[in-house]
Short mmCIF file of C-alpha atoms in Angstrom, two decimals:
data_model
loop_
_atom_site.label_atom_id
_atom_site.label_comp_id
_atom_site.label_asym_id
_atom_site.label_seq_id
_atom_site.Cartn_x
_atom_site.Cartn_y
_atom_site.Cartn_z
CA UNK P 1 -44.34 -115.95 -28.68
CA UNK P 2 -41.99 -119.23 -28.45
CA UNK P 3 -38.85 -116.68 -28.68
CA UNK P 4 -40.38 -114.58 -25.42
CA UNK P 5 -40.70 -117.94 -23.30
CA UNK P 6 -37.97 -120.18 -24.92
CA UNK P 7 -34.91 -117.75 -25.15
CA UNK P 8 -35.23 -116.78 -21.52
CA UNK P 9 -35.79 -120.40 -20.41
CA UNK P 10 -32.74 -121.21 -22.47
CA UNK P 11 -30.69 -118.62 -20.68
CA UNK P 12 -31.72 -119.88 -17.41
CA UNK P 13 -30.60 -123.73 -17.86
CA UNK P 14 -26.80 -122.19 -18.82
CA UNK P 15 -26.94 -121.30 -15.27
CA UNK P 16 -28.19 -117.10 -15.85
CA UNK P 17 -31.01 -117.38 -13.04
CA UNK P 18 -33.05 -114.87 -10.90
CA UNK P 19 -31.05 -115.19 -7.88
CA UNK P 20 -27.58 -114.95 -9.77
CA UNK P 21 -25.12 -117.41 -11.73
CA UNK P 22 -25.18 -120.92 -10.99
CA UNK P 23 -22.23 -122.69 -9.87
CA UNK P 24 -20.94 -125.23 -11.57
CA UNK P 25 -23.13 -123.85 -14.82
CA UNK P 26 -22.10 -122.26 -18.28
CA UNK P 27 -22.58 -119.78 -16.75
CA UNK P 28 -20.15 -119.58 -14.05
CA UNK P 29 -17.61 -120.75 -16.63
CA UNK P 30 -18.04 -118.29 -19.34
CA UNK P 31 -18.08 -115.34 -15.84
CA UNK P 32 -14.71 -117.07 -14.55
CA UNK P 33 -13.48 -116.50 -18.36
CA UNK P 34 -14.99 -112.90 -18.74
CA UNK P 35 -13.29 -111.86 -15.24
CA UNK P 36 -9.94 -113.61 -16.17
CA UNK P 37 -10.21 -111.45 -19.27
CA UNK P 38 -10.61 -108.51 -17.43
CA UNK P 39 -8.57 -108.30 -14.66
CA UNK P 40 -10.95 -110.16 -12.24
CA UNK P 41 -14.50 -108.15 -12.99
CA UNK P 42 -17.08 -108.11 -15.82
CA UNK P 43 -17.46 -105.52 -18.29
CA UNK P 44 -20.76 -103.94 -17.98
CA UNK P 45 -22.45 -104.54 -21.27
CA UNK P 46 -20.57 -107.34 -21.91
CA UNK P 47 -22.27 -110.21 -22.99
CA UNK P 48 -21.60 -112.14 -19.69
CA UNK P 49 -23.67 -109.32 -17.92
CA UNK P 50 -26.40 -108.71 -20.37
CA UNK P 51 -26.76 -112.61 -20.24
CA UNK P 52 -27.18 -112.31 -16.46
CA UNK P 53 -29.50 -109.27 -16.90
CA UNK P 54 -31.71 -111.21 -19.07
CA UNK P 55 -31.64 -114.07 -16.94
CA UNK P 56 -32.66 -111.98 -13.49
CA UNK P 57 -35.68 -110.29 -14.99
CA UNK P 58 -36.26 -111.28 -18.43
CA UNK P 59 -36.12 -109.22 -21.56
CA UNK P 60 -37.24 -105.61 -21.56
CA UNK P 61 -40.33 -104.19 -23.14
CA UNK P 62 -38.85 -103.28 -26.16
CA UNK P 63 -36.83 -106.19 -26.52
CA UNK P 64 -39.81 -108.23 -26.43
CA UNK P 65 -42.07 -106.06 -28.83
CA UNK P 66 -38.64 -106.06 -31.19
CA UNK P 67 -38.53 -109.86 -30.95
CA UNK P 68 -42.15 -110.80 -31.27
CA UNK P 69 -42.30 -108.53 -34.34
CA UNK P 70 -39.50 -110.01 -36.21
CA UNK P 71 -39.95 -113.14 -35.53
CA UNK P 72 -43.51 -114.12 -35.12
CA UNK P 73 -44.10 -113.22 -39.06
CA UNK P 74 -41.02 -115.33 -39.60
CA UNK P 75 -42.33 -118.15 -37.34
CA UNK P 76 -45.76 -117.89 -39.85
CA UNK P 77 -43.88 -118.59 -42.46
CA UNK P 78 -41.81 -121.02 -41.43
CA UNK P 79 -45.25 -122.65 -40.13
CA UNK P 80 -46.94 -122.30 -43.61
CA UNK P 81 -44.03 -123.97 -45.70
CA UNK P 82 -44.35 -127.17 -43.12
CA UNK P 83 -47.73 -127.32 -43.14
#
């Protein structure tokens, strides 16, 4: 559950928002390096653009049933070994 709510929210203070890339951000640095890479675009796929996919609408269905069940049985364990 933290992973569906804290890995977006993470990807949104680099600077990967809903209405685009930030300026100034991580973001907009690691798309200025991605573009300069490329010839002036970004790759489709690449991790600059899934990044910015993730951070416009959040993860897909699958990604979050893939996420929540690998690691919510690894969050229970981590939680039973603390506590």
């Amino acid at each position: 559950g933290v992973a569906l709510v804290g890995i977006p929210a993470g990807i949104c203070a680099l600077g990967f928002t809903a209405s685009g890339i930030a300026a100034g951000s991580v973001a907009a640095k690691m798309m200025s390096a991605a573009a300069i890479a490329n010839s002036g675009g970004v790759a489709a796929g690449s991790t600059v653009a899934m990044l910015q996919s993730i951070g416009a609408a959040g993860f897909s269905l699958g990604a979050k049933i893939g996420l929540t069940s690998t690691l919510g049985p690894l969050g229970a364990a981590a939680g039973a070994k603390l506590f």
